[in-house]
PDB file of C-alpha atoms in Angstrom:
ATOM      1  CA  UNK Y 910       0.000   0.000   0.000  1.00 91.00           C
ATOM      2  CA  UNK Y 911       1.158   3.507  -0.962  1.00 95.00           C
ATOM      3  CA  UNK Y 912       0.259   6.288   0.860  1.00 96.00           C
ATOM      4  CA  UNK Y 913       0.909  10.363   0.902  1.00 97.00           C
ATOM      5  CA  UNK Y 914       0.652  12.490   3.815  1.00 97.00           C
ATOM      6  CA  UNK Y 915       0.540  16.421   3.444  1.00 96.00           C
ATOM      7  CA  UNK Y 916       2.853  16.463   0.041  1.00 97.00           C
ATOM      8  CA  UNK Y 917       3.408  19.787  -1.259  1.00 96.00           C
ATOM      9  CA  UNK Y 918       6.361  20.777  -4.003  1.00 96.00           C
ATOM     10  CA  UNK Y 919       7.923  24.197  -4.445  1.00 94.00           C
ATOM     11  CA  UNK Y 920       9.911  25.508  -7.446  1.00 90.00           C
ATOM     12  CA  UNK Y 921      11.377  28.658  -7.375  1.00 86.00           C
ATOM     13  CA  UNK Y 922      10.228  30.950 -10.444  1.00 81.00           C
ATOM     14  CA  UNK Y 923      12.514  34.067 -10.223  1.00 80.00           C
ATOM     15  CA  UNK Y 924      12.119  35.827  -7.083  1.00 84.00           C
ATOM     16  CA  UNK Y 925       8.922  34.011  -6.043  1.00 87.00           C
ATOM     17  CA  UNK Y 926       7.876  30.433  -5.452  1.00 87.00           C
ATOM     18  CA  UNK Y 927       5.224  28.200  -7.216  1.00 89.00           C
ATOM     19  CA  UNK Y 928       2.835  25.179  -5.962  1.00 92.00           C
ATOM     20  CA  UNK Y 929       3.284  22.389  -8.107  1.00 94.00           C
ATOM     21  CA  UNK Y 930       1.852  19.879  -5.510  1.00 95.00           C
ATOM     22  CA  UNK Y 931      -0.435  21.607  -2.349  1.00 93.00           C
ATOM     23  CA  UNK Y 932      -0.908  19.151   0.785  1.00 94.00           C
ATOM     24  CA  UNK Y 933      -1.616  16.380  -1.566  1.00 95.00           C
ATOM     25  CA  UNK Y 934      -3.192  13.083   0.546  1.00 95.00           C
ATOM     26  CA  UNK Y 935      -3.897   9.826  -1.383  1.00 93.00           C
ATOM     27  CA  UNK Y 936      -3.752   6.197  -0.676  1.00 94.00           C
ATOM     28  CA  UNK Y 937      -3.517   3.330  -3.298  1.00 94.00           C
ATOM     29  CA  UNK Y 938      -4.028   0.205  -1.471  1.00 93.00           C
ATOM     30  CA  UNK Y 939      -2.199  -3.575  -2.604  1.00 92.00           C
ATOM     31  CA  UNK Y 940      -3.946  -5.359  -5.971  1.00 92.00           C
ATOM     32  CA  UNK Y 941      -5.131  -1.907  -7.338  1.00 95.00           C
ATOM     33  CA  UNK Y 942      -4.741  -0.762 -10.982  1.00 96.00           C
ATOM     34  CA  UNK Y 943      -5.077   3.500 -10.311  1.00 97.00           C
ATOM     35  CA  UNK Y 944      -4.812   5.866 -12.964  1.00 97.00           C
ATOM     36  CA  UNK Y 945      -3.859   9.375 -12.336  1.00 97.00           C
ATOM     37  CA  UNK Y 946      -5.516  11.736 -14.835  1.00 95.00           C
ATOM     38  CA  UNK Y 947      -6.439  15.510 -14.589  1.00 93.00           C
ATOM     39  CA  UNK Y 948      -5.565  18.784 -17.140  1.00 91.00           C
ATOM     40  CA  UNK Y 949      -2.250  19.463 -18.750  1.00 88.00           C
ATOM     41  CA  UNK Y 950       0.161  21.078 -16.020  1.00 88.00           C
ATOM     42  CA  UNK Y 951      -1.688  19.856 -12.892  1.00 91.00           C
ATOM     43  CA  UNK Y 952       1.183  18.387 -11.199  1.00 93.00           C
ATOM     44  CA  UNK Y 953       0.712  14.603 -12.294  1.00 94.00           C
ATOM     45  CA  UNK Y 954       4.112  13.308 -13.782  1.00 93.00           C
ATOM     46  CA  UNK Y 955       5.681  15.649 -10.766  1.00 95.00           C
ATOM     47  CA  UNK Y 956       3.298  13.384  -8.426  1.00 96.00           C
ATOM     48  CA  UNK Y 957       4.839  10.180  -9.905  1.00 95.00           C
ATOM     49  CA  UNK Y 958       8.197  11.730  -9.758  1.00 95.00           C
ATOM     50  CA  UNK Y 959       7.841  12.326  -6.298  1.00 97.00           C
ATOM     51  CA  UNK Y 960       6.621   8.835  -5.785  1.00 97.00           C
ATOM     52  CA  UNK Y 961       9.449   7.315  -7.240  1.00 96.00           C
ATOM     53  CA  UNK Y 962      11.938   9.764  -5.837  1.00 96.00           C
ATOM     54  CA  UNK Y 963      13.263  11.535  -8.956  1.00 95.00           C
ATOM     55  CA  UNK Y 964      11.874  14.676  -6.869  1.00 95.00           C
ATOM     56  CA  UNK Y 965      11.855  15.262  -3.383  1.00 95.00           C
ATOM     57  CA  UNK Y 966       8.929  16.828  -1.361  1.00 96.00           C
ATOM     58  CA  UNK Y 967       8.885  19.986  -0.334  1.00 95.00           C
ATOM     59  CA  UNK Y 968       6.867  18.980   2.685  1.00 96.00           C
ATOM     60  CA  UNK Y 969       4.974  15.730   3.803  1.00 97.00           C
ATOM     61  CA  UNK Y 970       5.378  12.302   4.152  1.00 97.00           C
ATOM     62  CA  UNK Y 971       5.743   9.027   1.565  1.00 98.00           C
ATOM     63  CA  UNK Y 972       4.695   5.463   3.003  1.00 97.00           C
ATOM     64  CA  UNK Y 973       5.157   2.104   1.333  1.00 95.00           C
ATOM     65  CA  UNK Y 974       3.667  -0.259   3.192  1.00 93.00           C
ATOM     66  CA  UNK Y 975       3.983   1.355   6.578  1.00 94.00           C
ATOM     67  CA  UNK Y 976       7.565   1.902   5.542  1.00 96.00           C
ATOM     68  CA  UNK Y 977       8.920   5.540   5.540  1.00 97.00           C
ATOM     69  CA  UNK Y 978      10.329   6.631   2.365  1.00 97.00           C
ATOM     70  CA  UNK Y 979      10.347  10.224   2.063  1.00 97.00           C
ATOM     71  CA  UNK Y 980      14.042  10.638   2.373  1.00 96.00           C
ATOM     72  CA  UNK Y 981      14.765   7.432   0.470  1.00 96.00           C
ATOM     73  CA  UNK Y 982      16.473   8.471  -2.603  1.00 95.00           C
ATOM     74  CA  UNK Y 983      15.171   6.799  -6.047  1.00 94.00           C
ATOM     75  CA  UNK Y 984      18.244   3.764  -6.456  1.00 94.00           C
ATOM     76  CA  UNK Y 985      16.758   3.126  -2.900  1.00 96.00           C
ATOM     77  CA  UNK Y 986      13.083   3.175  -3.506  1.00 96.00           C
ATOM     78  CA  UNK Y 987      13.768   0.598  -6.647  1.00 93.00           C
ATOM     79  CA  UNK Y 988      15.688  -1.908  -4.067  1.00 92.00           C
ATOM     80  CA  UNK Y 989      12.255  -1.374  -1.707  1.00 94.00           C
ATOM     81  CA  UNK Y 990      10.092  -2.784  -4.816  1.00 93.00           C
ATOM     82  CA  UNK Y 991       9.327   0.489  -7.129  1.00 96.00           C
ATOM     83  CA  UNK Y 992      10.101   0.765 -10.593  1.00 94.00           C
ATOM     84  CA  UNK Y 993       9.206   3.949 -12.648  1.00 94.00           C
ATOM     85  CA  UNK Y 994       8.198   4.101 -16.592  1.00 91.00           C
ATOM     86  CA  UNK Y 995       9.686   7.194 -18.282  1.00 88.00           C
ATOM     87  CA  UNK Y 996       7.690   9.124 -20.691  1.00 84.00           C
ATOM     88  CA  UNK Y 997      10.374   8.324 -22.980  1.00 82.00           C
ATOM     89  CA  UNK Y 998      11.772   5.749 -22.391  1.00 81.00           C
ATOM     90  CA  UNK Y 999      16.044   5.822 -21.609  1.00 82.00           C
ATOM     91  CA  UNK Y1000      18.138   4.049 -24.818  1.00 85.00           C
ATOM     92  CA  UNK Y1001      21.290   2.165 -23.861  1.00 84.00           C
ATOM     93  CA  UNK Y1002      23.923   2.218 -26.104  1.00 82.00           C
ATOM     94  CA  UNK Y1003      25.792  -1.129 -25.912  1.00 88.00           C
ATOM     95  CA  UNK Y1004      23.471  -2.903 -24.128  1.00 91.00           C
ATOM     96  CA  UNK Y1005      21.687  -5.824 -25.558  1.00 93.00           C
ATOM     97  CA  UNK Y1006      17.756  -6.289 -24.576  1.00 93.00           C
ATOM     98  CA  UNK Y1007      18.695  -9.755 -23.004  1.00 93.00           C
ATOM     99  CA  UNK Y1008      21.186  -8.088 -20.727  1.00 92.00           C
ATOM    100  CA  UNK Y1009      18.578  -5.385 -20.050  1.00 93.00           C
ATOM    101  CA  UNK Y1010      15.998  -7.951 -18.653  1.00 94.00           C
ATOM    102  CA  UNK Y1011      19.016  -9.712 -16.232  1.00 92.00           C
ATOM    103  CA  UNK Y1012      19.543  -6.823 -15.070  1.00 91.00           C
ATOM    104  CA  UNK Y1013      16.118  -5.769 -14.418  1.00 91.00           C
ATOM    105  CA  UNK Y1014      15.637  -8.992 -12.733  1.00 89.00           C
ATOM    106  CA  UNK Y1015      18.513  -9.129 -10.751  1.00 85.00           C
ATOM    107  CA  UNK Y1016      19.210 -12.885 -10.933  1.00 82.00           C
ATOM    108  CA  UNK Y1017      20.286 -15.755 -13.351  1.00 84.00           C
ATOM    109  CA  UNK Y1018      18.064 -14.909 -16.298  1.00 86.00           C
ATOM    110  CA  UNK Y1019      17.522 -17.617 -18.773  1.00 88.00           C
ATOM    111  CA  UNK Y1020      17.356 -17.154 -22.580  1.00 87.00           C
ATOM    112  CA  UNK Y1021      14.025 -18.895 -22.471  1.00 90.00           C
ATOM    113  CA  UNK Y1022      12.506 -16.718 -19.878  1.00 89.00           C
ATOM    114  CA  UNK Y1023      13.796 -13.522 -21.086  1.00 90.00           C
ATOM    115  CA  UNK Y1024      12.017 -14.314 -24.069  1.00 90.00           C
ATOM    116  CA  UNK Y1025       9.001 -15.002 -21.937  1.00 90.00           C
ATOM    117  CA  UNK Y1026       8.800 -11.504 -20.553  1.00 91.00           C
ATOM    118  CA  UNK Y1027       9.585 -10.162 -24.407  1.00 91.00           C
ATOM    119  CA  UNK Y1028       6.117 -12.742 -25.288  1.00 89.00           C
ATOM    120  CA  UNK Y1029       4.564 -10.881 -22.664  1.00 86.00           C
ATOM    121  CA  UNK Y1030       4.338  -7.463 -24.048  1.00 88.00           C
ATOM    122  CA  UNK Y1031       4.318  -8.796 -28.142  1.00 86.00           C
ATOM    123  CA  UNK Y1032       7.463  -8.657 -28.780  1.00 88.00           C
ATOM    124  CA  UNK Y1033       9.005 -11.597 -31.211  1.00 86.00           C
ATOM    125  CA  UNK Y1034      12.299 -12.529 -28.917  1.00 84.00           C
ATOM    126  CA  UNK Y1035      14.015 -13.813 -31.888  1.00 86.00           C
ATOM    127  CA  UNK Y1036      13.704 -10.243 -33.352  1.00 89.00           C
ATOM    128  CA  UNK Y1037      14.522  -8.619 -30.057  1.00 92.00           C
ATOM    129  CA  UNK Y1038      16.625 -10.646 -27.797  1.00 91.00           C
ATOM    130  CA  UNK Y1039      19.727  -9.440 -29.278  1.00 91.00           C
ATOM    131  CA  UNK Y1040      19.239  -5.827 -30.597  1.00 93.00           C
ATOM    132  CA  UNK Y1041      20.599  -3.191 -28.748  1.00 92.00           C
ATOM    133  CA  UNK Y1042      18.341  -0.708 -26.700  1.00 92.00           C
ATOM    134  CA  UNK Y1043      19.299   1.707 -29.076  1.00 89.00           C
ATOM    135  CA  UNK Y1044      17.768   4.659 -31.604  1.00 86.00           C
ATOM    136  CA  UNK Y1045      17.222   1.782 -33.759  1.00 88.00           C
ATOM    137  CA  UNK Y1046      14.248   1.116 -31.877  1.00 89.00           C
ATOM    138  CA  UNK Y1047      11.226   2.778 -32.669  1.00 87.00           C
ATOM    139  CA  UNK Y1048       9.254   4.548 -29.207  1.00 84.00           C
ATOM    140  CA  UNK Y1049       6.539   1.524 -29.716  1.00 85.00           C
ATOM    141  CA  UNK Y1050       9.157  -0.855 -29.467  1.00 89.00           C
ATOM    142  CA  UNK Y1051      11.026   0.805 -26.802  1.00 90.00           C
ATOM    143  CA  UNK Y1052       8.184   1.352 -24.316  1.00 88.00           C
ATOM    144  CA  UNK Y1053       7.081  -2.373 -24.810  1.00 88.00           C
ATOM    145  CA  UNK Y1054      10.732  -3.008 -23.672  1.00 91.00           C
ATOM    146  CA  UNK Y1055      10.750  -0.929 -20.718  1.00 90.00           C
ATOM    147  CA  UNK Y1056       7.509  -2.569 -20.032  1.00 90.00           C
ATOM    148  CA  UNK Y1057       9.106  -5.923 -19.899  1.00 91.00           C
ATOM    149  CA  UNK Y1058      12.087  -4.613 -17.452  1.00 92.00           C
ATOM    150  CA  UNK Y1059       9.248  -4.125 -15.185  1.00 91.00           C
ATOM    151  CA  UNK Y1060       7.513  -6.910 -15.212  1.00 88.00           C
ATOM    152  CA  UNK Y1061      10.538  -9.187 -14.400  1.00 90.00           C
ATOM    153  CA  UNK Y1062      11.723  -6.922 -11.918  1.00 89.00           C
ATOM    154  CA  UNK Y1063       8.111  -8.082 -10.075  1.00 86.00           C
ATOM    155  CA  UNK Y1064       7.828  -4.956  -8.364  1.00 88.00           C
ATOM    156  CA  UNK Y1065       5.650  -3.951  -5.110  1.00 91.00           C
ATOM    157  CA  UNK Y1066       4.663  -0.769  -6.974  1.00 95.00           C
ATOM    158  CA  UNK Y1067       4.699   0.160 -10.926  1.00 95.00           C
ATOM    159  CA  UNK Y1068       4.272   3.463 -11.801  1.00 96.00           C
ATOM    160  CA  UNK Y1069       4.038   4.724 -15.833  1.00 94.00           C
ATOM    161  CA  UNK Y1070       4.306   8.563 -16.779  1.00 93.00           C
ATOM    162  CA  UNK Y1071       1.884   9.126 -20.047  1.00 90.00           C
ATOM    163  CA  UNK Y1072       2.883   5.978 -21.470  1.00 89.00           C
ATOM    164  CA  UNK Y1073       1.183   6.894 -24.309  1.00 87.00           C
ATOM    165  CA  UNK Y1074       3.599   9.492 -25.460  1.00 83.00           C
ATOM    166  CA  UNK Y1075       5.372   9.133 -28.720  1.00 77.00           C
ATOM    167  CA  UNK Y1076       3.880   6.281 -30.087  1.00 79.00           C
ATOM    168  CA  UNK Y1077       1.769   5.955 -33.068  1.00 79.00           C
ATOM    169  CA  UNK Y1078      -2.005   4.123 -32.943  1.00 80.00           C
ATOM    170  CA  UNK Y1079      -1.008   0.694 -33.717  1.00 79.00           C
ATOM    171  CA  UNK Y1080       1.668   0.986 -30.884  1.00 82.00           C
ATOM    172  CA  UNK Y1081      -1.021   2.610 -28.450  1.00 87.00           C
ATOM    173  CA  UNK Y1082      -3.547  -0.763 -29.131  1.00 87.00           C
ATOM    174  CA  UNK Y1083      -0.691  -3.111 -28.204  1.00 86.00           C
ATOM    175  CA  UNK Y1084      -0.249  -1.046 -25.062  1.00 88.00           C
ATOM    176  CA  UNK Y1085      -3.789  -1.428 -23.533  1.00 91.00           C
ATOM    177  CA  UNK Y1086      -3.778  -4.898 -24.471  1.00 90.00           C
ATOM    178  CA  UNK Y1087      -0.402  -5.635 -22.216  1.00 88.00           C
ATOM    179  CA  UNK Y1088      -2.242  -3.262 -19.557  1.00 91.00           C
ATOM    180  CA  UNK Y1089      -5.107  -5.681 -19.334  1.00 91.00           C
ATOM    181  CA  UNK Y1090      -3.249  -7.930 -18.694  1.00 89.00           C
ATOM    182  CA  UNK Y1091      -0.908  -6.953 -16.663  1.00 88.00           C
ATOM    183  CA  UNK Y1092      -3.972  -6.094 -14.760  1.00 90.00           C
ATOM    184  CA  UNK Y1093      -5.662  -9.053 -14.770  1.00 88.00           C
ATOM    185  CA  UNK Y1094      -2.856 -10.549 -13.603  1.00 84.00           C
ATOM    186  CA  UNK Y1095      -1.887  -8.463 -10.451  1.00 86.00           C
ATOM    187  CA  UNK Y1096      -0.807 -10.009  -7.109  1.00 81.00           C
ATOM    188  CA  UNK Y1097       0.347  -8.348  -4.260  1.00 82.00           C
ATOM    189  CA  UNK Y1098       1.214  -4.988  -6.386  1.00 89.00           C
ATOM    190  CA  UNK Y1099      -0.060  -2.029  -7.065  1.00 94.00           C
ATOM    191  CA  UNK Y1100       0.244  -0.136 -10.862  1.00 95.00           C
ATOM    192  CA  UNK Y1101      -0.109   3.615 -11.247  1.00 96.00           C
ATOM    193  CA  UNK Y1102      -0.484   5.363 -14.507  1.00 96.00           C
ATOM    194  CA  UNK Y1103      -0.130   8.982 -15.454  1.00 95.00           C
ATOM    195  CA  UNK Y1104      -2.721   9.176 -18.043  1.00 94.00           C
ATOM    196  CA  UNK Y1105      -6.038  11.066 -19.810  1.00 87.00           C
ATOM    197  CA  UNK Y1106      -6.411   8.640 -22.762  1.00 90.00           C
ATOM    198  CA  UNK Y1107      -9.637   7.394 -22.174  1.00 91.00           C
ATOM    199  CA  UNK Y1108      -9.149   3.277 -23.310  1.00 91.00           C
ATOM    200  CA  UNK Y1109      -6.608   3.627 -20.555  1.00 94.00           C
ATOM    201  CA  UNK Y1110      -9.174   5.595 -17.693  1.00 94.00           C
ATOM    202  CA  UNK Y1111     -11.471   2.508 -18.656  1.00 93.00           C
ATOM    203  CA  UNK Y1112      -9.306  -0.362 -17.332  1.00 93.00           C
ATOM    204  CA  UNK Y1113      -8.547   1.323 -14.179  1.00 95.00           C
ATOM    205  CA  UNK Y1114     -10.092   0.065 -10.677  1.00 95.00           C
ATOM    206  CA  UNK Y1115      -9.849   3.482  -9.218  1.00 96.00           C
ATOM    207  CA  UNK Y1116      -9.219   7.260 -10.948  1.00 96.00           C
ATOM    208  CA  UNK Y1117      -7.619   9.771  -9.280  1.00 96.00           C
ATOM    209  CA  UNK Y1118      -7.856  13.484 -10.589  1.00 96.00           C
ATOM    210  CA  UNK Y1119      -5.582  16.078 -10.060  1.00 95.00           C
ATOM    211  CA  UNK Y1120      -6.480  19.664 -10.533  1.00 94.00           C
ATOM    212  CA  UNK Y1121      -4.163  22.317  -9.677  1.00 91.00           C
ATOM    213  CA  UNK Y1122      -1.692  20.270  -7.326  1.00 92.00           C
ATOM    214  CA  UNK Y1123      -4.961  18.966  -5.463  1.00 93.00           C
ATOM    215  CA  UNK Y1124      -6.487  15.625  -5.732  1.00 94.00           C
ATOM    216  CA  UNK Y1125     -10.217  16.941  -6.554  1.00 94.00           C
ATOM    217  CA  UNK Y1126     -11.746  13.564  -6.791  1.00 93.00           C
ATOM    218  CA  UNK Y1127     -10.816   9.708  -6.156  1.00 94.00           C
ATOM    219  CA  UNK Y1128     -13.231   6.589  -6.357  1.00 95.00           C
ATOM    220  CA  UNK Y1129     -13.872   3.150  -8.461  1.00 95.00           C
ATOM    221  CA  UNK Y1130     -13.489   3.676 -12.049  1.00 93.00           C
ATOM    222  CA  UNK Y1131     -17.583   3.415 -12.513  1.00 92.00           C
ATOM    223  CA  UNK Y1132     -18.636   6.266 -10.493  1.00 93.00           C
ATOM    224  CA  UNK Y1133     -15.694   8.669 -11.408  1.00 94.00           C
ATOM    225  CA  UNK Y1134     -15.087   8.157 -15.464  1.00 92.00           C
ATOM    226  CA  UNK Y1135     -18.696   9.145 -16.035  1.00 91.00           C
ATOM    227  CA  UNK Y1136     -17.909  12.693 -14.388  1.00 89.00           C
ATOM    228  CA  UNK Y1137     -14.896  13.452 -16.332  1.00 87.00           C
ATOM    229  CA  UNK Y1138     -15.305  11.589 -19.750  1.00 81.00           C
ATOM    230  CA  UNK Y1139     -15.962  14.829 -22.790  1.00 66.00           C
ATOM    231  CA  UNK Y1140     -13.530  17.378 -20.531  1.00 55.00           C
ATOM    232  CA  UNK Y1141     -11.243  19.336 -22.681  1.00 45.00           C
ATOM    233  CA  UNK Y1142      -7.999  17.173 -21.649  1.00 46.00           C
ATOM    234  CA  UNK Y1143      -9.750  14.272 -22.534  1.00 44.00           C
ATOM    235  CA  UNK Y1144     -11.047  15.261 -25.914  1.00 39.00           C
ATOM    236  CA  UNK Y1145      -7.581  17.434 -27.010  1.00 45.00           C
ATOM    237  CA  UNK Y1146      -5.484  14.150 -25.682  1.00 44.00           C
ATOM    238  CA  UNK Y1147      -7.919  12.065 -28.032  1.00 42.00           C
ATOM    239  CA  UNK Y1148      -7.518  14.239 -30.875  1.00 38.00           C
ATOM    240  CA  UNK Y1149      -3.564  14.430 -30.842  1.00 44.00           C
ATOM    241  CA  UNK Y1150      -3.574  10.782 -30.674  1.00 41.00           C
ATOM    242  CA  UNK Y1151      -5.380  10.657 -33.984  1.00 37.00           C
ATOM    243  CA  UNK Y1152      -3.442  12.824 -35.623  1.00 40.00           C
ATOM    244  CA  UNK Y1153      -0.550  10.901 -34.721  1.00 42.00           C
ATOM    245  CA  UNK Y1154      -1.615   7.751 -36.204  1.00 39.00           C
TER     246      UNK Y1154
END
């Protein structure tokens, strides 16, 4: 279980300081798959940035599982169990996918399951196993990658910034698919997702929305997606991804 006392975050803007985050308090229990949506510069990827300790709060308190983490820095939060999706996703020149994934899974990998967690997110391990995580890879590709890191990492807490970013239509169907599964399939952990793309809002168990470094309103998927589905983030976020494609 994840849960945030009283966060706020300050950035200094010349000779005055902004609220990014203002005495933000959520909880996202065990076996929970929580998206985090809410209007363009609300304070959501610097919520999951917080989270996984890229940024550090300017007040408040950050508990995993009763554990205190607020001054755990992020190398120390990923030993504790939490692994963090960028919106683009980091290339690795040199390394080879298959080292990638024993890495990720900090033990003796085999080739066989490597090429189970490739399977996983659609990925053809003969085609992959071996390429370098590289520019040669498209953002489709490399997301679906990253993705994989995760899931044999088999972490306590999984969270994705607008995973949706920079990938093309096709890419973006392959996506909710290994989301669907990934939460029909979830145990003991918890997956948050920095999102307004509406396939994603729809396989969530819970929504959170952020509005102006506040969460306005949390609940089950059912009673909040009704509320927000047609608001301008929603329909502009739509919109781009068509134009994408």
């Amino acid at each position: 279980m994840l849960e945030l006392k009283n966060i706020s975050f300050k950035v200094t803007d010349g000779n005055k300081q902004v609220d990014i985050i203002q005495n933000l308090n959520l909880t996202v229990q065990s076996k929970k798959f929580v998206v985090v949506t809410g209007p363009n510069g609300s304070g959501k990827s610097t919520l999951a940035r917080i989270i996984a300790g890229i940024e550090k709060p300017t007040e408040g308190k950050i508990f995993l599982n009763g554990e205190d983490i607020t001054e755990k820095n992020i190398t120390e939060r990923a030993n504790l169990g939490i692994s963090f999706a960028f919106q683009q996703p980091v290339k690795f020149k040199g390394i080879k996918v298959f080292d990638l994934l024993k890495l990720a899974a900090k033990k003796k990998l085999s080739f066989a399951n490597a090429c189970d967690y490739l399977a996983e997110v659609g990925l053809c391990a003969r085609d992959y196993i071996n390429r370098e995580v590289n520019s040669s890879l498209s953002g489709g590709e490399l997301k679906r990658i990253e993705i994989a890191t995760i899931i044999a990492r088999k972490t306590k807490l999984s969270i994705f910034d607008e995973p949706e970013a920079g990938i093309d239509l096709w890419s973006f169907q392959n996506l909710i698919g290994i989301f669907e599964s990934m939460r029909k399939n979830i145990s003991d952990s918890s997956i948050i997702v920095i999102s307004h793309q509406e396939r994603i809002l729809n396989i969530a168990d819970e929504i959170i929305v952020i509005e102006g470094g506040k969460v306005s309103r949390q609940g089950a998927a059912e009673e909040i997606l009704p509320q927000i589905i047609g608001t301008d983030s929603a329909v502009q976020s739509c919109k781009k991804m068509t134009r994408e494609a």
